[in-house]
Tab-separated table of C-alpha atoms and ligand atoms in Angstrom:
chain	number	residue	atom	x	y	z
A	1	UNK	CA	22.540	-28.257	-8.091
A	2	UNK	CA	25.555	-26.956	-7.036
A	3	UNK	CA	24.773	-23.557	-6.953
A	4	UNK	CA	27.190	-20.252	-6.475
A	5	UNK	CA	26.473	-17.490	-3.950
A	6	UNK	CA	28.413	-14.658	-4.796
A	7	UNK	CA	28.082	-12.476	-1.671
A	8	UNK	CA	27.144	-15.289	0.517
A	9	UNK	CA	28.317	-14.362	3.840
A	10	UNK	CA	26.857	-10.969	3.951
A	11	UNK	CA	23.246	-11.440	5.692
A	12	UNK	CA	20.156	-11.846	3.642
A	13	UNK	CA	23.215	-14.681	0.766
A	14	UNK	CA	24.167	-17.233	4.280
A	15	UNK	CA	20.561	-17.298	5.220
A	16	UNK	CA	20.251	-19.171	1.284
A	17	UNK	CA	22.900	-20.474	2.300
A	18	UNK	CA	22.358	-22.515	4.674
A	19	UNK	CA	18.747	-22.919	2.784
A	20	UNK	CA	20.590	-24.127	-0.036
A	21	UNK	CA	22.312	-27.240	2.433
A	22	UNK	CA	19.266	-27.888	4.228
A	23	UNK	CA	17.758	-28.729	-0.090
A	24	UNK	CA	20.132	-30.672	-0.551
A	25	UNK	CA	21.510	-28.451	-2.849
A	26	UNK	CA	25.462	-27.536	-3.276
A	27	UNK	CA	26.334	-24.716	-2.112
A	28	UNK	CA	30.090	-23.061	-2.927
A	29	UNK	CA	30.761	-19.672	-1.756
A	30	UNK	CA	32.504	-16.223	-2.777
A	31	UNK	CA	32.197	-13.223	-0.777
A	32	UNK	CA	34.889	-10.177	-0.920
A	33	UNK	CA	34.288	-9.983	2.335
A	34	UNK	CA	34.516	-5.901	1.646
A	35	UNK	CA	30.529	-6.117	4.214
A	36	UNK	CA	30.124	-9.873	5.033
A	37	UNK	CA	31.749	-12.242	7.663
A	38	UNK	CA	34.167	-15.700	7.355
A	39	UNK	CA	31.775	-16.601	10.501
A	40	UNK	CA	28.556	-16.825	8.459
A	41	UNK	CA	29.544	-19.536	6.494
A	42	UNK	CA	30.497	-22.793	8.131
A	43	UNK	CA	33.711	-24.119	7.518
A	44	UNK	CA	32.827	-27.343	5.214
A	45	UNK	CA	30.763	-25.080	2.862
A	46	UNK	CA	33.793	-24.461	-0.278
A	47	UNK	CA	34.475	-20.383	0.188
A	48	UNK	CA	35.714	-18.451	-1.749
A	49	UNK	CA	37.364	-14.511	-0.943
A	50	UNK	CA	36.895	-12.474	-4.035
A	51	UNK	CA	35.571	-9.801	-5.829
A	52	UNK	CA	32.710	-11.076	-9.033
A	53	UNK	CA	34.686	-9.434	-10.931
A	54	UNK	CA	37.995	-10.794	-10.903
A	55	UNK	CA	37.034	-12.825	-14.090
A	56	UNK	CA	40.078	-15.274	-14.618
A	57	UNK	CA	38.781	-16.710	-10.874
A	58	UNK	CA	35.416	-16.947	-11.132
A	59	UNK	CA	36.086	-18.537	-14.381
A	60	UNK	CA	37.896	-21.552	-12.384
A	61	UNK	CA	35.594	-21.274	-9.793
A	62	UNK	CA	32.725	-21.967	-12.477
A	63	UNK	CA	34.840	-24.350	-13.350
A	64	UNK	CA	36.008	-26.435	-10.177
A	65	UNK	CA	33.129	-26.867	-9.365
A	66	UNK	CA	30.486	-27.834	-11.199
A	67	UNK	CA	28.692	-25.006	-11.324
A	68	UNK	CA	24.426	-25.056	-12.478
A	69	UNK	CA	23.302	-22.040	-11.365
A	70	UNK	CA	24.218	-18.450	-9.546
A	71	UNK	CA	22.800	-16.940	-7.572
A	72	UNK	CA	23.981	-12.788	-6.235
A	73	UNK	CA	23.671	-11.264	-3.071
A	74	UNK	CA	26.569	-8.973	-3.699
A	75	UNK	CA	25.678	-5.518	-3.726
A	76	UNK	CA	25.186	-1.927	-1.009
A	77	UNK	CA	22.710	-1.217	-0.286
A	78	UNK	CA	22.702	1.616	1.452
A	79	UNK	CA	20.445	3.954	-0.245
A	80	UNK	CA	21.623	7.159	0.767
A	81	UNK	CA	25.126	6.563	1.069
A	82	UNK	CA	24.151	5.620	-2.474
A	83	UNK	CA	23.212	9.518	-3.030
A	84	UNK	CA	26.130	10.652	-2.187
A	85	UNK	CA	28.424	8.424	-4.006
A	86	UNK	CA	26.398	7.275	-7.193
A	87	UNK	CA	29.461	5.798	-8.390
A	88	UNK	CA	30.255	3.646	-5.517
A	89	UNK	CA	27.503	2.137	-6.313
A	90	UNK	CA	26.798	1.632	-10.954
A	91	UNK	CA	30.906	0.079	-9.938
A	92	UNK	CA	29.395	-2.433	-7.195
A	93	UNK	CA	25.587	-2.878	-8.004
A	94	UNK	CA	26.489	-2.531	-12.654
A	95	UNK	CA	29.105	-2.631	-13.173
A	96	UNK	CA	30.666	-5.967	-11.099
A	97	UNK	CA	27.844	-8.103	-11.965
A	98	UNK	CA	28.341	-7.418	-15.609
A	99	UNK	CA	31.462	-8.826	-15.218
A	100	UNK	CA	30.095	-11.166	-13.401
A	101	UNK	CA	27.068	-12.244	-16.147
A	102	UNK	CA	30.158	-11.974	-18.721
A	103	UNK	CA	32.015	-14.918	-17.155
A	104	UNK	CA	28.781	-16.672	-16.208
A	105	UNK	CA	28.845	-17.098	-20.321
A	106	UNK	CA	32.165	-17.654	-21.624
A	107	UNK	CA	31.552	-20.809	-18.013
A	108	UNK	CA	28.643	-21.631	-20.103
A	109	UNK	CA	26.803	-21.606	-17.043
A	110	UNK	CA	22.820	-20.055	-18.036
A	111	UNK	CA	20.628	-19.703	-14.832
A	112	UNK	CA	20.895	-16.945	-12.191
A	113	UNK	CA	18.731	-15.349	-9.487
A	114	UNK	CA	19.628	-11.770	-8.559
A	115	UNK	CA	18.627	-9.896	-5.178
A	116	UNK	CA	16.404	-7.141	-6.191
A	117	UNK	CA	14.517	-4.340	-4.180
A	118	UNK	CA	11.499	-2.788	-4.470
A	119	UNK	CA	13.090	-0.286	-4.523
A	120	UNK	CA	13.082	-0.282	-8.150
A	121	UNK	CA	9.583	1.528	-7.416
A	122	UNK	CA	8.237	5.201	-7.680
A	123	UNK	CA	7.194	6.770	-5.491
A	124	UNK	CA	4.269	7.065	-6.813
A	125	UNK	CA	3.687	3.560	-7.250
A	126	UNK	CA	0.039	2.739	-4.867
A	127	UNK	CA	0.654	-0.232	-2.396
A	128	UNK	CA	0.012	-2.717	-2.725
A	129	UNK	CA	3.126	-3.502	-5.355
A	130	UNK	CA	2.603	-5.766	-8.428
A	131	UNK	CA	5.480	-6.861	-10.266
A	132	UNK	CA	3.903	-5.747	-12.910
A	133	UNK	CA	4.483	-2.044	-11.689
A	134	UNK	CA	6.411	0.051	-13.909
A	135	UNK	CA	10.038	0.511	-12.528
A	136	UNK	CA	11.254	3.511	-11.658
A	137	UNK	CA	13.996	4.573	-8.208
A	138	UNK	CA	13.881	7.434	-6.176
A	139	UNK	CA	17.878	6.207	-5.395
A	140	UNK	CA	20.573	5.272	-6.653
A	141	UNK	CA	21.101	2.224	-5.575
A	142	UNK	CA	17.753	1.892	-7.017
A	143	UNK	CA	18.190	2.583	-10.205
A	144	UNK	CA	21.375	0.162	-10.249
A	145	UNK	CA	18.618	-2.537	-9.433
A	146	UNK	CA	16.662	-1.925	-12.225
A	147	UNK	CA	19.391	-2.127	-14.333
A	148	UNK	CA	20.245	-5.222	-13.991
A	149	UNK	CA	16.499	-6.278	-14.174
A	150	UNK	CA	16.941	-4.245	-17.477
A	151	UNK	CA	20.257	-6.329	-18.178
A	152	UNK	CA	18.587	-9.296	-17.108
A	153	UNK	CA	16.007	-9.479	-20.158
A	154	UNK	CA	18.037	-8.512	-22.649
A	155	UNK	CA	19.820	-11.433	-22.015
A	156	UNK	CA	17.331	-13.867	-21.353
A	157	UNK	CA	16.564	-12.586	-25.216
A	158	UNK	CA	19.493	-13.001	-26.483
A	159	UNK	CA	21.403	-15.602	-24.962
A	160	UNK	CA	18.921	-18.036	-24.151
A	161	UNK	CA	19.310	-17.606	-20.203
A	162	UNK	CA	17.172	-17.969	-17.041
A	163	UNK	CA	17.486	-15.989	-14.664
A	164	UNK	CA	14.889	-15.501	-11.821
A	165	UNK	CA	14.214	-11.739	-9.911
A	166	UNK	CA	12.652	-11.171	-6.694
A	167	UNK	CA	11.921	-8.109	-5.246
A	168	UNK	CA	12.003	-7.845	-1.304
A	169	UNK	CA	10.569	-6.055	0.902
A	170	UNK	CA	12.159	-4.840	3.997
A	171	UNK	CA	14.019	-8.272	4.218
A	172	UNK	CA	14.144	-9.799	8.897
A	173	UNK	CA	14.967	-12.007	11.387
A	174	UNK	CA	17.797	-14.383	11.901
A	175	UNK	CA	18.034	-18.262	11.134
A	176	UNK	CA	16.130	-19.978	13.671
A	177	UNK	CA	19.334	-21.893	15.780
A	178	UNK	CA	20.297	-18.807	15.977
A	179	UNK	CA	23.763	-18.555	15.448
A	180	UNK	CA	23.861	-16.065	11.986
A	181	UNK	CA	21.975	-13.184	11.910
A	182	UNK	CA	21.993	-9.260	10.503
A	183	UNK	CA	25.539	-7.324	11.126
A	184	UNK	CA	26.127	-4.327	9.407
A	185	UNK	CA	28.531	-2.166	9.716
A	186	UNK	CA	26.939	0.626	10.070
A	187	UNK	CA	23.411	-0.593	10.791
A	188	UNK	CA	20.825	1.857	9.204
A	189	UNK	CA	17.701	-0.691	9.806
A	190	UNK	CA	14.943	-0.206	12.292
A	191	UNK	CA	14.868	-4.020	13.564
A	192	UNK	CA	18.004	-4.233	14.715
A	193	UNK	CA	18.586	-0.787	15.653
A	194	UNK	CA	15.352	-0.904	18.314
A	195	UNK	CA	16.838	-4.303	19.683
A	196	UNK	CA	20.754	-2.541	20.206
A	197	UNK	CA	18.066	-0.670	22.076
A	198	UNK	CA	15.956	-3.140	24.122
A	199	UNK	CA	19.964	-4.183	25.207
A	200	UNK	CA	21.471	-0.801	26.273
A	201	UNK	CA	23.670	-1.105	23.090
A	202	UNK	CA	22.300	2.286	22.617
A	203	UNK	CA	20.574	5.221	23.898
A	204	UNK	CA	17.603	6.120	22.544
A	205	UNK	CA	16.857	5.806	18.437
A	206	UNK	CA	14.751	7.955	16.414
A	207	UNK	CA	11.516	6.756	15.132
A	208	UNK	CA	11.877	9.026	11.491
A	209	UNK	CA	8.618	11.160	11.057
A	210	UNK	CA	5.205	10.955	12.848
A	211	UNK	CA	3.313	12.952	10.344
A	212	UNK	CA	2.634	10.563	7.434
A	213	UNK	CA	-1.330	9.602	6.033
A	214	UNK	CA	-0.975	5.801	7.426
A	215	UNK	CA	-3.182	5.092	10.554
A	216	UNK	CA	-0.563	6.569	13.393
A	217	UNK	CA	1.670	8.793	11.691
A	218	UNK	CA	5.269	6.173	10.764
A	219	UNK	CA	5.326	4.526	7.909
A	220	UNK	CA	4.398	1.678	7.091
A	221	UNK	CA	7.085	-1.484	5.744
A	222	UNK	CA	6.440	-5.283	4.785
A	223	UNK	CA	9.100	-6.688	6.997
A	224	UNK	CA	9.839	-10.695	5.354
A	225	UNK	CA	11.681	-13.035	7.057
A	226	UNK	CA	15.391	-14.234	5.347
A	227	UNK	CA	14.861	-17.240	5.277
A	228	UNK	CA	11.255	-17.128	3.937
A	229	UNK	CA	13.052	-15.168	1.044
A	230	UNK	CA	15.086	-17.571	1.013
A	231	UNK	CA	12.497	-20.330	-0.020
A	232	UNK	CA	11.398	-18.800	-2.296
A	233	UNK	CA	14.493	-18.092	-4.389
A	234	UNK	CA	14.960	-22.032	-4.188
A	235	UNK	CA	10.896	-22.292	-5.249
A	236	UNK	CA	11.850	-21.327	-8.337
A	237	UNK	CA	15.292	-23.711	-10.066
A	238	UNK	CA	12.479	-25.739	-11.445
A	239	UNK	CA	11.500	-23.500	-14.124
A	240	UNK	CA	14.960	-22.049	-14.670
A	241	UNK	CA	15.419	-25.741	-16.949
A	242	UNK	CA	13.828	-23.652	-19.143
A	243	UNK	CA	16.108	-21.620	-21.616
A	244	UNK	CA	14.700	-18.011	-21.980
A	245	UNK	CA	13.090	-18.299	-19.271
A	246	UNK	CA	12.543	-13.857	-16.746
A	247	UNK	CA	10.742	-14.564	-14.050
A	248	UNK	CA	9.434	-11.540	-11.110
A	249	UNK	CA	8.382	-11.861	-8.387
A	250	UNK	CA	7.636	-9.201	-5.155
A	251	UNK	CA	8.103	-11.057	-1.334
A	252	UNK	CA	6.722	-9.595	1.333
A	253	UNK	CA	4.050	-10.448	3.701
A	254	UNK	CA	1.678	-8.438	2.629
A	255	UNK	CA	0.885	-7.499	6.097
A	256	UNK	CA	2.501	-3.808	6.513
A	257	UNK	CA	4.005	-2.667	10.302
A	258	UNK	CA	4.790	0.323	11.788
A	259	UNK	CA	7.916	1.674	12.713
A	260	UNK	CA	6.037	2.197	16.210
A	261	UNK	CA	4.231	-1.445	15.867
A	262	UNK	CA	8.470	-2.056	15.178
A	263	UNK	CA	9.515	-0.913	18.679
A	264	UNK	CA	6.530	-2.048	20.558
A	265	UNK	CA	6.311	-5.342	20.040
A	266	UNK	CA	10.837	-5.152	20.227
A	267	UNK	CA	9.817	-5.075	24.262
A	268	UNK	CA	6.835	-7.307	23.906
A	269	UNK	CA	9.339	-9.773	22.915
A	270	UNK	CA	12.307	-8.716	25.074
A	271	UNK	CA	10.605	-7.575	27.892
A	272	UNK	CA	12.812	-4.418	27.813
A	273	UNK	CA	11.941	-0.981	27.391
A	274	UNK	CA	12.936	0.685	23.763
A	275	UNK	CA	14.129	4.219	24.851
A	276	UNK	CA	13.262	6.670	21.569
A	277	UNK	CA	12.674	10.115	20.272
A	278	UNK	CA	10.632	11.314	17.860
A	279	UNK	CA	12.355	12.850	14.956
A	280	UNK	CA	12.586	14.510	11.365
A	281	UNK	CA	11.054	12.168	8.166
A	282	UNK	CA	14.314	10.669	7.207
A	283	UNK	CA	15.443	11.821	3.253
A	284	UNK	CA	13.891	8.941	0.731
A	285	UNK	CA	11.072	7.322	2.931
A	286	UNK	CA	7.749	5.772	1.154
A	287	UNK	CA	4.544	6.772	3.479
A	288	UNK	CA	3.690	3.138	2.783
A	289	UNK	CA	5.829	0.336	1.068
A	290	UNK	CA	3.993	-3.426	1.053
A	291	UNK	CA	3.571	-5.980	-1.900
A	292	UNK	CA	1.572	-8.434	-3.788
A	293	UNK	CA	2.484	-11.793	-2.977
A	294	UNK	CA	-0.009	-13.621	-4.576
A	295	UNK	CA	2.408	-14.491	-7.920
A	296	UNK	CA	4.641	-15.662	-5.619
A	297	UNK	CA	1.826	-17.729	-3.709
A	298	UNK	CA	0.770	-19.139	-6.824
A	299	UNK	CA	3.688	-19.819	-9.150
A	300	UNK	CA	6.105	-21.228	-6.778
A	301	UNK	CA	3.510	-22.235	-3.592
A	302	UNK	CA	5.526	-19.623	-1.745
A	303	UNK	CA	3.733	-19.194	1.856
A	304	UNK	CA	6.037	-17.482	4.482
A	305	UNK	CA	6.705	-19.034	8.049
A	306	UNK	CA	7.470	-16.526	9.535
A	307	UNK	CA	3.849	-14.248	8.596
A	308	UNK	CA	3.470	-12.473	11.836
A	309	UNK	CA	5.273	-9.815	12.784
A	310	UNK	CA	6.562	-10.955	16.345
A	311	UNK	CA	7.184	-14.312	14.640
A	312	UNK	CA	9.891	-12.080	12.461
A	313	UNK	CA	10.746	-10.030	15.304
A	314	UNK	CA	11.844	-13.005	17.740
A	315	UNK	CA	13.899	-14.713	15.274
A	316	UNK	CA	15.620	-10.950	15.521
A	317	UNK	CA	15.851	-10.584	18.839
A	318	UNK	CA	17.591	-14.652	19.842
A	319	UNK	CA	20.390	-14.059	17.143
A	320	UNK	CA	20.983	-10.287	18.388
A	321	UNK	CA	20.966	-11.575	22.811
A	322	UNK	CA	23.127	-14.318	21.928
A	323	UNK	CA	26.136	-12.481	19.869
A	324	UNK	CA	25.365	-8.579	21.244
A	325	UNK	CA	28.732	-7.583	19.366
A	326	UNK	CA	27.064	-9.956	15.925
A	327	UNK	CA	30.286	-11.900	14.317
A	328	UNK	CA	33.099	-9.491	16.740
A	329	UNK	CA	34.525	-10.025	13.736
A	330	UNK	CA	35.499	-5.522	13.655
A	331	UNK	CA	39.292	-4.502	14.352
B	401	LIG	N1	13.037	4.612	10.327
B	401	LIG	C1	12.873	4.766	12.082
B	401	LIG	N2	14.441	4.499	12.582
B	401	LIG	C2	15.488	3.969	12.337
B	401	LIG	C3	15.783	3.345	11.564
B	401	LIG	C4	14.361	3.014	11.226
B	401	LIG	O1	12.128	5.500	12.695
B	401	LIG	O2	16.285	3.937	13.471
B	401	LIG	C5	11.895	3.849	9.700
B	401	LIG	C6	12.695	4.045	8.665
B	401	LIG	O3	12.223	5.492	8.290
B	401	LIG	C7	11.508	3.384	7.863
B	401	LIG	C8	11.378	2.203	8.492
B	401	LIG	O4	12.388	2.060	9.846
B	401	LIG	O5	9.606	3.770	7.511
B	401	LIG	C9	12.321	1.359	8.161
B	401	LIG	O6	13.592	1.809	7.314
B	401	LIG	P1	14.219	1.069	7.726
B	401	LIG	O7	15.510	1.308	7.106
B	401	LIG	O8	14.459	-0.194	8.376
B	401	LIG	O9	14.562	0.581	5.769
B	401	LIG	P2	14.219	0.858	4.436
B	401	LIG	O10	12.511	0.953	3.968
B	401	LIG	O11	14.496	2.352	4.668
B	401	LIG	O12	15.420	0.070	4.218
B	401	LIG	C10	15.025	-1.378	2.877
B	401	LIG	C11	15.602	-2.288	3.189
B	401	LIG	C12	17.050	-1.837	2.841
B	401	LIG	C13	17.441	-1.443	1.523
B	401	LIG	C14	15.660	-1.037	1.732
B	401	LIG	C15	16.112	-0.259	-0.267
B	401	LIG	O13	15.001	-2.482	4.664
B	401	LIG	O14	17.925	-2.524	3.380
B	401	LIG	O15	14.617	-0.578	1.527
B	401	LIG	O16	15.645	-1.939	-0.342
B	401	LIG	F1	17.984	-0.981	1.575
């Protein structure tokens, strides 16, 4: 399959490109490089520095590369920022994908894969989260993901478009080769922050709240390896051959880990201390979020190859240790 990976120079997109290539598909990358890294894409991979809302340029790429399926990873994903600047998020995460879908229609490309998020579900949802739970996001970020999910439902019915929606839990880890990995600026995610502390790049970190109703009082999350996410996406391709199909899958290991467990595992894997202090709760954090991924397992035959938090952190550690400055492409 000829696949256009929008946001293919970002963290999850770049891993998906490698998995597509390993599975024998042709991956073409389009990325505006606002957050993506050119170095995350191999020189042999066709690359277009282009915004998804640039309709004439996108139309030309779709035709020239004979694209059959589009994967969209180019969302902004800072939940806090989405609350202070919602229009930025509605523009990039809703208006631009809308333009992308319109251009796909114009080009006659009917297959779409969308990276959604567990944040489309509400605070009151009881984990483990299933696909059947209603959309009740509590952040502008989560709302933009929910909006695109709904748009895709209508497009599938009206135009016969076939789409797969994947709701990620906490994407983490890095590819086994150790040459691509997580590099965000600013970094807000727990695992890279704990690793930066182990490496001495940060003096210490804060644990955001230890008074949650969880076994050790810190938040529970479902950390899932970025390559496992990509494999699920590719496993859905045969199902997208059917016209007008709309698929929805939760992707997580289903085994939650607490903030303190993550810190302890980073210490074990690195053999180095992670200095931390207890801090106040971070606004918007739910006590526990983890997936019921039964549907992906049954329908796609998906099985995480990194089922334990240790196996995931080992790959993250390898990447960060070898690339202490990430892609080292900032001014
Ligand atoms: N945490 C800390 N200290 C830190 C950073 C995080 O205690 O310095 C805690 C958080 O409070 C939370 C847990 O670690 O309990 C995980 O936090 P992350 O920021 O790593 O991840 P989130 O669960 O908040 O966010 C996840 C993804 C985001 C995505 C969001 C919505 O990691 O990329 O879900 O999909 F945007």
